[in-house]
Short mmCIF file of C-alpha atoms and ligand atoms in Angstrom, two decimals:
data_model
loop_
_atom_site.label_atom_id
_atom_site.label_comp_id
_atom_site.label_asym_id
_atom_site.label_seq_id
_atom_site.Cartn_x
_atom_site.Cartn_y
_atom_site.Cartn_z
CA MET A 7 -120.70 13.58 193.62
CA ALA A 8 -119.15 12.55 196.89
CA ARG A 9 -115.41 12.98 196.98
CA SER A 10 -113.62 9.67 197.09
CA GLN A 11 -112.16 8.76 200.42
CA TRP A 12 -109.41 6.68 201.91
CA GLY A 13 -110.57 3.20 202.75
CA SER A 14 -109.61 3.52 206.37
CA ARG A 15 -107.65 5.57 208.83
CA LEU A 16 -104.72 3.23 208.35
CA GLY A 17 -104.91 3.70 204.59
CA PHE A 18 -104.78 7.46 205.05
CA ILE A 19 -101.86 7.33 207.45
CA LEU A 20 -99.92 5.04 205.15
CA ALA A 21 -100.56 7.17 202.09
CA ALA A 22 -99.51 10.35 203.87
CA ALA A 23 -96.48 8.61 205.33
CA GLY A 24 -95.72 7.28 201.86
CA SER A 25 -95.55 10.85 200.63
CA ALA A 26 -93.45 11.97 203.57
CA VAL A 27 -91.01 9.07 203.96
CA GLY A 28 -88.71 9.11 200.99
CA LEU A 29 -85.42 10.50 199.82
CA GLY A 30 -85.78 13.33 202.34
CA ALA A 31 -85.44 10.98 205.28
CA ILE A 32 -83.00 8.45 203.85
CA TRP A 33 -80.89 10.39 201.37
CA LYS A 34 -81.06 13.99 202.50
CA PHE A 35 -81.35 13.77 206.27
CA PRO A 36 -78.09 11.86 206.91
CA TYR A 37 -75.90 14.12 204.79
CA VAL A 38 -77.43 17.39 205.94
CA ALA A 39 -77.21 16.30 209.59
CA SER A 40 -73.66 15.20 208.99
CA GLN A 41 -72.68 18.47 207.30
CA ASN A 42 -74.18 20.40 210.17
CA GLY A 43 -72.25 18.73 212.93
CA GLY A 44 -74.63 15.93 213.92
CA GLY A 45 -76.19 16.03 217.38
CA ALA A 46 -77.11 19.68 217.71
CA PHE A 47 -78.69 19.58 214.28
CA LEU A 48 -80.72 16.51 215.24
CA LEU A 49 -82.09 18.26 218.33
CA ILE A 50 -83.04 21.40 216.44
CA PHE A 51 -84.64 19.30 213.71
CA ILE A 52 -86.71 17.37 216.25
CA GLY A 53 -87.63 20.65 217.92
CA PHE A 54 -89.04 22.00 214.66
CA VAL A 55 -90.77 18.75 213.75
CA PHE A 56 -92.73 18.45 216.97
CA THR A 57 -93.80 22.09 217.13
CA LEU A 58 -94.18 23.68 213.72
CA GLY A 59 -94.13 20.37 211.85
CA ILE A 60 -96.98 18.70 213.66
CA ALA A 61 -98.99 21.93 213.78
CA MET A 62 -98.61 22.58 210.05
CA MET A 63 -99.36 18.95 209.26
CA MET A 64 -102.65 19.23 211.16
CA ALA A 65 -103.44 22.60 209.61
CA GLU A 66 -102.87 21.34 206.05
CA MET A 67 -104.98 18.24 206.54
CA ALA A 68 -107.72 20.26 208.26
CA LEU A 69 -107.72 22.82 205.47
CA GLY A 70 -108.08 20.10 202.86
CA ARG A 71 -110.92 18.37 204.63
CA ALA A 72 -112.74 21.63 205.36
CA ALA A 73 -112.51 22.74 201.73
CA GLN A 74 -112.96 19.28 200.20
CA SER A 75 -110.43 20.18 197.56
CA GLY A 76 -106.72 20.24 196.74
CA ALA A 77 -104.44 23.14 197.63
CA VAL A 78 -105.35 25.73 195.01
CA GLY A 79 -109.08 25.17 195.41
CA ALA A 80 -108.75 25.04 199.18
CA TYR A 81 -106.94 28.36 199.44
CA ARG A 82 -109.44 29.93 197.06
CA LYS A 83 -112.47 28.60 198.89
CA MET A 84 -111.30 29.16 202.45
CA GLY A 85 -109.11 32.23 202.02
CA GLY A 86 -110.59 34.06 199.07
CA LYS A 87 -109.02 35.41 195.89
CA ASN A 88 -105.92 36.81 197.54
CA TRP A 89 -104.94 33.48 199.00
CA VAL A 90 -105.10 31.45 195.86
CA TRP A 91 -101.49 32.49 195.22
CA VAL A 92 -100.33 30.37 198.10
CA GLY A 93 -101.85 27.40 196.31
CA TYR A 94 -100.15 28.34 193.04
CA MET A 95 -96.86 28.63 194.85
CA GLY A 96 -97.32 25.12 196.19
CA VAL A 97 -97.81 23.78 192.68
CA LEU A 98 -94.66 25.56 191.55
CA VAL A 99 -92.74 24.10 194.48
CA GLY A 100 -93.99 20.62 193.62
CA PHE A 101 -92.83 21.15 190.07
CA LEU A 102 -89.38 22.38 191.10
CA ILE A 103 -88.85 19.63 193.66
CA MET A 104 -89.90 16.87 191.30
CA SER A 105 -87.38 17.99 188.70
CA PHE A 106 -84.37 17.29 190.92
CA TYR A 107 -86.07 14.61 193.01
CA SER A 108 -86.37 12.51 189.91
CA VAL A 109 -82.64 12.89 189.27
CA VAL A 110 -81.92 11.39 192.69
CA GLY A 111 -84.67 8.83 192.16
CA GLY A 112 -82.73 7.86 189.06
CA TRP A 113 -79.62 7.33 191.18
CA THR A 114 -81.53 4.75 193.23
CA ILE A 115 -82.34 2.79 190.07
CA ALA A 116 -78.76 3.00 188.91
CA TYR A 117 -77.60 1.70 192.28
CA ILE A 118 -79.97 -1.26 192.09
CA ILE A 119 -78.19 -2.18 188.89
CA LYS A 120 -74.73 -1.41 190.26
CA SER A 121 -75.53 -3.72 193.18
CA VAL A 122 -76.63 -6.50 190.86
CA THR A 123 -73.43 -6.22 188.82
CA GLY A 124 -71.39 -5.97 192.00
CA GLU A 125 -69.74 -2.70 190.98
CA VAL A 126 -70.52 -1.09 194.33
CA ILE A 127 -69.95 -4.05 196.58
CA SER A 128 -66.69 -2.92 198.09
CA ALA A 129 -65.37 -1.72 201.42
CA ASP A 130 -62.90 0.60 199.73
CA ALA A 131 -64.02 4.13 200.54
CA LYS A 132 -61.98 5.65 197.70
CA HIS A 133 -63.43 3.29 195.12
CA LEU A 134 -67.02 3.91 196.27
CA GLY A 135 -66.49 7.66 196.24
CA SER A 136 -65.15 7.58 192.73
CA VAL A 137 -67.92 5.28 191.44
CA PHE A 138 -70.49 7.74 192.74
CA GLY A 139 -68.56 10.78 191.57
CA SER A 140 -68.03 9.57 188.06
CA PHE A 141 -71.59 8.32 187.79
CA VAL A 142 -73.35 11.56 188.82
CA SER A 143 -70.98 13.72 186.81
CA ASP A 144 -71.44 11.66 183.66
CA PRO A 145 -73.31 13.73 181.06
CA VAL A 146 -75.53 10.89 179.86
CA GLN A 147 -76.03 8.03 182.32
CA PRO A 148 -77.82 9.84 185.16
CA LEU A 149 -80.15 11.44 182.61
CA VAL A 150 -81.22 8.06 181.33
CA TYR A 151 -82.08 6.97 184.87
CA HIS A 152 -83.74 10.31 185.54
CA ALA A 153 -85.98 9.70 182.52
CA LEU A 154 -86.69 6.21 183.75
CA PHE A 155 -87.69 7.35 187.22
CA MET A 156 -89.88 10.10 185.78
CA ALA A 157 -91.55 7.58 183.48
CA LEU A 158 -92.16 5.22 186.39
CA THR A 159 -93.78 8.02 188.36
CA VAL A 160 -96.01 9.00 185.46
CA GLY A 161 -96.83 5.35 184.96
CA VAL A 162 -98.06 5.08 188.52
CA VAL A 163 -100.02 8.33 188.36
CA LEU A 164 -101.67 7.43 185.05
CA GLY A 165 -101.99 3.71 185.42
CA GLY A 166 -104.55 4.14 188.16
CA VAL A 167 -102.34 1.85 190.17
CA GLN A 168 -102.13 4.25 193.09
CA LYS A 169 -104.24 1.84 195.09
CA GLY A 170 -101.83 -0.88 194.11
CA ILE A 171 -98.89 1.19 195.26
CA GLU A 172 -100.67 1.96 198.50
CA ASN A 173 -101.25 -1.70 199.12
CA LEU A 174 -97.70 -2.42 198.17
CA SER A 175 -96.34 0.14 200.59
CA LYS A 176 -98.23 -1.56 203.40
CA PHE A 177 -95.62 -4.27 203.04
CA LEU A 178 -92.67 -2.35 201.73
CA MET A 179 -92.62 0.36 204.38
CA PRO A 180 -92.34 -2.09 207.24
CA ALA A 181 -89.79 -3.98 205.15
CA LEU A 182 -87.75 -0.82 204.80
CA PHE A 183 -87.98 -0.30 208.54
CA VAL A 184 -86.73 -3.80 209.30
CA MET A 185 -84.01 -3.50 206.69
CA MET A 186 -82.76 -0.31 208.29
CA LEU A 187 -82.70 -1.96 211.71
CA VAL A 188 -80.62 -4.83 210.34
CA LEU A 189 -78.19 -2.44 208.68
CA ILE A 190 -77.90 -0.37 211.84
CA ALA A 191 -77.20 -3.50 213.85
CA ARG A 192 -74.48 -4.56 211.42
CA GLY A 193 -73.00 -1.08 211.18
CA LEU A 194 -72.71 -0.65 214.91
CA PHE A 195 -70.34 -3.59 215.19
CA LEU A 196 -67.85 -2.12 212.77
CA PRO A 197 -64.70 -0.83 214.46
CA GLY A 198 -64.94 2.93 214.87
CA ALA A 199 -68.70 2.99 214.40
CA LEU A 200 -69.39 4.33 217.87
CA ASP A 201 -67.65 7.59 216.98
CA GLY A 202 -70.37 8.04 214.40
CA VAL A 203 -73.07 7.39 216.97
CA ALA A 204 -71.48 9.93 219.28
CA TYR A 205 -71.26 12.45 216.44
CA PHE A 206 -74.93 11.94 215.68
CA LEU A 207 -76.26 11.94 219.21
CA ASN A 208 -73.98 14.29 221.20
CA PRO A 209 -75.03 17.84 220.58
CA ASP A 210 -72.17 20.27 220.14
CA PHE A 211 -73.87 23.63 220.26
CA SER A 212 -70.75 25.53 219.39
CA LYS A 213 -71.28 24.32 215.83
CA VAL A 214 -74.75 25.87 215.54
CA THR A 215 -74.99 28.74 213.09
CA GLY A 216 -77.79 30.40 211.16
CA LYS A 217 -77.21 27.81 208.45
CA THR A 218 -77.76 24.93 210.88
CA VAL A 219 -81.09 26.39 211.91
CA ILE A 220 -82.40 27.06 208.42
CA ASP A 221 -81.19 23.68 207.16
CA ALA A 222 -83.06 22.00 210.01
CA LEU A 223 -86.18 24.01 209.29
CA GLY A 224 -86.02 23.38 205.56
CA LEU A 225 -85.39 19.68 206.03
CA ALA A 226 -88.33 19.42 208.43
CA PHE A 227 -90.65 20.86 205.79
CA PHE A 228 -89.13 18.82 202.99
CA SER A 229 -89.15 15.50 204.73
CA LEU A 230 -92.69 15.96 206.08
CA SER A 231 -93.98 17.09 202.65
CA LEU A 232 -95.21 20.35 204.17
CA GLY A 233 -95.67 23.87 202.90
CA MET A 234 -96.66 23.05 199.33
CA GLY A 235 -100.13 21.58 199.53
CA ALA A 236 -99.53 17.84 199.27
CA MET A 237 -101.07 17.24 202.68
CA VAL A 238 -103.98 19.56 201.84
CA ALA A 239 -104.82 17.27 198.94
CA TYR A 240 -104.46 14.16 201.11
CA GLY A 241 -106.58 15.75 203.83
CA SER A 242 -109.38 16.36 201.39
CA TYR A 243 -109.90 12.62 201.08
CA VAL A 244 -110.12 11.97 204.81
CA SER A 245 -113.50 10.83 206.05
CA LYS A 246 -115.32 12.87 208.68
CA ASP A 247 -114.82 10.39 211.45
CA THR A 248 -111.07 9.98 211.08
CA SER A 249 -109.16 11.95 213.66
CA ILE A 250 -106.75 14.35 212.00
CA PRO A 251 -104.57 15.03 215.06
CA GLY A 252 -103.99 11.34 215.69
CA SER A 253 -103.18 10.65 212.04
CA ALA A 254 -100.88 13.67 211.80
CA LEU A 255 -99.00 12.56 214.88
CA TRP A 256 -98.49 9.13 213.36
CA VAL A 257 -97.21 10.51 210.08
CA VAL A 258 -94.84 12.94 211.78
CA SER A 259 -93.53 10.33 214.21
CA LEU A 260 -93.03 7.67 211.55
CA THR A 261 -91.15 10.06 209.29
CA THR A 262 -88.98 11.38 212.11
CA GLY A 263 -88.32 7.81 213.17
CA VAL A 264 -87.08 6.95 209.69
CA CYS A 265 -84.88 10.08 209.65
CA ILE A 266 -83.25 9.05 212.93
CA LEU A 267 -82.81 5.46 211.78
CA ALA A 268 -81.23 6.74 208.58
CA GLY A 269 -78.79 8.80 210.63
CA LEU A 270 -77.95 5.78 212.77
CA MET A 271 -77.50 3.73 209.64
CA VAL A 272 -75.24 6.09 207.73
CA LEU A 273 -73.16 8.00 210.28
CA PRO A 274 -71.52 5.08 212.08
CA ALA A 275 -70.46 3.75 208.68
CA VAL A 276 -69.06 7.14 207.74
CA PHE A 277 -66.73 6.98 210.72
CA ALA A 278 -65.96 3.27 210.51
CA PHE A 279 -64.77 3.52 206.91
CA GLY A 280 -63.23 6.95 207.11
CA PHE A 281 -65.59 8.76 204.74
CA ASP A 282 -65.82 12.53 204.94
CA PRO A 283 -68.88 13.53 207.04
CA ALA A 284 -69.23 16.63 204.89
CA ALA A 285 -69.34 14.57 201.69
CA GLY A 286 -72.76 15.88 200.71
CA PRO A 287 -75.44 14.36 198.49
CA GLY A 288 -73.49 11.17 197.84
CA LEU A 289 -73.27 10.17 201.49
CA THR A 290 -75.96 7.46 201.66
CA PHE A 291 -74.92 6.12 198.26
CA ILE A 292 -71.24 5.82 199.05
CA THR A 293 -71.37 4.64 202.65
CA MET A 294 -74.07 1.99 202.58
CA PRO A 295 -72.31 -0.21 199.98
CA ALA A 296 -69.30 -0.35 202.31
CA VAL A 297 -71.57 -1.82 205.00
CA PHE A 298 -73.01 -4.33 202.52
CA ALA A 299 -69.50 -5.43 201.63
CA LYS A 300 -69.01 -6.41 205.27
CA MET A 301 -72.17 -8.51 205.45
CA VAL A 302 -72.80 -12.14 204.66
CA GLY A 303 -75.03 -12.01 201.60
CA GLY A 304 -74.22 -8.33 201.30
CA GLN A 305 -74.96 -8.13 197.60
CA LEU A 306 -78.50 -9.34 198.13
CA PHE A 307 -78.94 -6.83 200.95
CA ALA A 308 -77.67 -4.10 198.64
CA VAL A 309 -80.12 -4.94 195.90
CA VAL A 310 -83.05 -5.11 198.30
CA PHE A 311 -82.02 -1.90 200.05
CA PHE A 312 -81.86 0.13 196.86
CA ILE A 313 -85.16 -1.33 195.66
CA LEU A 314 -86.82 -0.32 198.91
CA LEU A 315 -85.26 3.13 198.67
CA MET A 316 -86.52 3.49 195.13
CA VAL A 317 -90.04 2.51 196.12
CA ALA A 318 -89.97 4.97 199.03
CA ALA A 319 -88.85 7.66 196.59
CA LEU A 320 -91.55 6.64 194.14
CA THR A 321 -94.42 6.99 196.63
CA SER A 322 -93.15 10.50 197.43
CA ALA A 323 -92.69 11.39 193.78
CA VAL A 324 -96.23 10.28 193.03
CA SER A 325 -97.56 12.81 195.53
CA LEU A 326 -95.45 15.57 193.96
CA MET A 327 -96.62 14.68 190.47
CA GLU A 328 -100.22 14.43 191.62
CA VAL A 329 -100.20 17.99 193.01
CA VAL A 330 -99.00 19.35 189.69
CA THR A 331 -101.19 17.12 187.50
CA SER A 332 -104.43 17.73 189.36
CA PHE A 333 -103.71 21.46 189.20
CA MET A 334 -103.58 21.31 185.39
CA ILE A 335 -106.76 19.25 185.33
CA ASP A 336 -108.72 21.46 187.74
CA GLU A 337 -107.53 24.87 186.57
CA PHE A 338 -106.95 24.37 182.86
CA HIS A 339 -109.47 21.60 182.26
CA MET A 340 -106.81 19.40 180.75
CA LYS A 341 -107.32 15.69 180.46
CA ARG A 342 -105.37 13.56 182.87
CA VAL A 343 -103.06 11.90 180.36
CA PRO A 344 -101.85 15.04 178.55
CA ALA A 345 -101.64 16.89 181.86
CA ALA A 346 -99.36 14.31 183.43
CA LEU A 347 -97.29 13.75 180.29
CA SER A 348 -96.70 17.42 179.56
CA MET A 349 -95.82 18.28 183.14
CA ALA A 350 -93.53 15.29 183.47
CA SER A 351 -91.74 16.29 180.27
CA LEU A 352 -91.19 19.80 181.57
CA MET A 353 -89.96 18.48 184.90
CA PHE A 354 -87.63 16.15 183.08
CA VAL A 355 -86.24 19.05 181.08
CA LEU A 356 -85.60 21.12 184.20
CA GLY A 357 -83.96 18.10 185.80
CA VAL A 358 -81.40 17.93 182.99
CA PRO A 359 -79.43 21.06 183.98
CA ALA A 360 -79.87 20.02 187.62
CA SER A 361 -78.12 16.74 186.89
CA LEU A 362 -75.49 18.32 184.65
CA SER A 363 -74.70 20.86 187.35
CA LEU A 364 -73.13 18.02 189.31
CA GLY A 365 -70.70 17.41 186.46
CA GLU A 366 -69.94 19.24 183.23
CA TRP A 367 -71.96 22.32 184.14
CA SER A 368 -70.64 22.69 187.66
CA GLY A 369 -69.05 25.95 186.62
CA TYR A 370 -72.39 27.66 186.05
CA THR A 371 -73.53 29.03 189.39
CA LEU A 372 -75.86 31.63 190.81
CA PHE A 373 -75.28 32.84 194.38
CA GLY A 374 -72.49 30.26 194.45
CA LYS A 375 -74.85 27.36 193.78
CA GLY A 376 -75.33 25.16 190.73
CA VAL A 377 -78.80 24.36 189.39
CA PHE A 378 -79.27 21.26 191.55
CA ASP A 379 -78.35 23.05 194.78
CA LEU A 380 -80.31 26.10 193.79
CA LEU A 381 -83.49 24.11 193.21
CA ASP A 382 -83.00 22.22 196.44
CA TYR A 383 -82.18 25.31 198.51
CA THR A 384 -84.95 27.54 197.16
CA THR A 385 -87.66 24.95 197.61
CA SER A 386 -86.67 23.53 201.02
CA ASN A 387 -85.17 26.54 202.69
CA ILE A 388 -87.26 29.37 201.29
CA LEU A 389 -90.48 28.44 199.53
CA MET A 390 -91.74 25.60 201.74
CA PRO A 391 -91.18 27.46 205.03
CA LEU A 392 -92.83 30.47 203.40
CA GLY A 393 -95.78 28.34 202.33
CA GLY A 394 -95.94 27.07 205.91
CA VAL A 395 -96.03 30.57 207.37
CA LEU A 396 -98.77 31.69 205.01
CA LEU A 397 -100.79 28.61 205.85
CA ALA A 398 -100.27 29.28 209.56
CA ILE A 399 -101.50 32.84 209.16
CA LEU A 400 -104.56 31.73 207.22
CA ALA A 401 -105.32 28.98 209.71
CA GLY A 402 -104.70 31.01 212.86
CA TRP A 403 -106.06 34.41 211.91
CA LYS A 404 -108.63 33.92 209.22
CA ILE A 405 -110.31 30.54 209.38
CA TRP A 406 -109.51 29.36 212.91
CA PRO A 407 -113.09 28.27 213.71
CA GLU A 408 -113.05 25.84 210.76
CA ILE A 409 -109.59 24.52 211.60
CA HIS A 410 -110.54 24.20 215.26
CA ALA A 411 -113.65 22.24 214.34
CA GLN A 412 -111.75 19.94 211.94
CA LEU A 413 -109.24 19.14 214.67
CA GLY A 414 -111.97 17.90 216.97
CA GLY A 415 -112.91 21.18 218.65
CA ASP A 416 -116.49 20.76 217.44
CA ARG A 417 -117.06 18.00 219.95
CA GLY A 418 -117.04 20.55 222.71
CA GLU A 419 -114.49 18.84 224.88
CA ARG A 420 -111.48 20.69 226.12
CA ILE A 421 -108.41 19.71 224.11
CA VAL A 422 -105.23 20.43 226.01
CA TRP A 423 -102.96 21.15 223.09
CA MET A 424 -105.42 23.32 221.17
CA PRO A 425 -104.20 26.65 222.63
CA ALA A 426 -100.64 25.67 221.65
CA MET A 427 -101.82 24.88 218.13
CA LYS A 428 -103.45 28.28 217.91
CA ALA A 429 -100.43 30.08 219.34
CA ILE A 430 -98.11 28.33 216.89
CA SER A 431 -100.36 29.25 213.98
CA CYS A 432 -100.92 32.86 214.99
CA PHE A 433 -97.57 33.84 216.44
CA VAL A 434 -94.80 31.27 216.73
CA ALA A 435 -94.69 30.07 213.12
CA PRO A 436 -94.91 33.51 211.50
CA ALA A 437 -92.40 35.10 213.90
CA LEU A 438 -89.90 32.25 214.08
CA VAL A 439 -89.90 31.31 210.42
CA GLY A 440 -89.96 34.99 209.46
CA VAL A 441 -86.85 35.70 211.51
CA ILE A 442 -85.01 32.64 210.22
CA LEU A 443 -85.84 33.40 206.59
CA VAL A 444 -84.85 37.04 206.83
CA TYR A 445 -81.69 36.33 208.81
CA ASN A 446 -80.45 33.72 206.39
CA ASN A 447 -81.41 35.21 203.09
CA LEU A 448 -80.78 38.92 203.40
N1 LIG B 520 -91.21 14.30 201.79
C1 LIG B 520 -90.68 13.76 200.57
C2 LIG B 520 -89.36 13.11 200.90
O1 LIG B 520 -88.81 13.36 201.93
C3 LIG B 520 -90.50 14.82 199.52
C4 LIG B 520 -91.76 15.58 199.26
C5 LIG B 520 -91.83 16.92 199.52
C6 LIG B 520 -92.88 14.93 198.77
C7 LIG B 520 -93.00 17.63 199.30
C8 LIG B 520 -94.05 15.62 198.55
C9 LIG B 520 -94.11 16.95 198.80
O2 LIG B 520 -88.81 12.34 200.16
#
């Protein structure tokens, strides 16, 4: 049976961008950039994205199309028995990410409601900080929303409404884009906002440490959905005559664009309202309401913003859930419904301590990190870069002719960037990521 395919190149790009653009760009990027001193972090992040990021994006999509199967099958088919572990690792990473991703997804739902009730429409930084703080540290509330977000994700994966979601995101993604532009425009006119712009855009290299570098690397993988097989699966549905390099460039540029817009949206507000740039995971949630409070019709903007954020998170969550679910179906011959339900339940359960670690269980730590931070750190800053390196080695050293052909090399024309792609796969990615991982974790 022929493998089903994306309707068009645009459909493919939008689906892949739907996986990539999500909480990584809008929730995580602003606070991690802000914690790491702003401008220098942004430059390093962009550096990674347009070298390793684009190369690994192409390699994953090429691997998927060459193998005509998702990650585990692709590694098995193209790499042989010893490589199948890389695929398994990707499934594990998807599982781990989804467990805390759904917690944050739940926050977006809660904030839709808090915007409707008006609880978060305020320009008082202290009030907004304490609303967020007491919400996430509550032992019950965030778990309810976590369950709700998980159920929504399963609903989409099982309801066969993926197509519907894809069609929906054709409208919602541009809407999100426009919304961010409006918010940036409003934010920039707030007194003090330009300090935030300067913080975000002026690199101060004296602030760069090993942590800055690994955070930038980890965030690049996380926000591009790389290093765990999601893009391998998406690549397997790409038709022969769609150009992978062009599509990959689109996905990477769109996602990076949203990251930068998110920075421009959040950081000026941080400075204008006197929030702490190092505030951490609450940053987007506590600063944006302050901007809404200063807008005509701010409450409506708030509701729409959090709905768009939730949908962006949902399209990413669907790709995480899909990796795990299709693994259970392909490898254990489970049926789709029990596969998705059982995995979602397990992810929900793991998300519970993650959520509690931001409140009552904050005392329980390992290597100085609670469960939430531990899940986030291990997946983004260790396992995804590791998955990326292994993929690079496979692509560059073992199956280069196939990858080369998938990327358009089979047409016999000279492609200027191809030697760079090969060099990144064979040498740059393994050496660079290897050094960063060892330096930061040993
Ligand atoms: N890229 C998604 C985001 O930034 C998260 C994600 C990671 C999704 C890995 C799929 C796979 O929100």
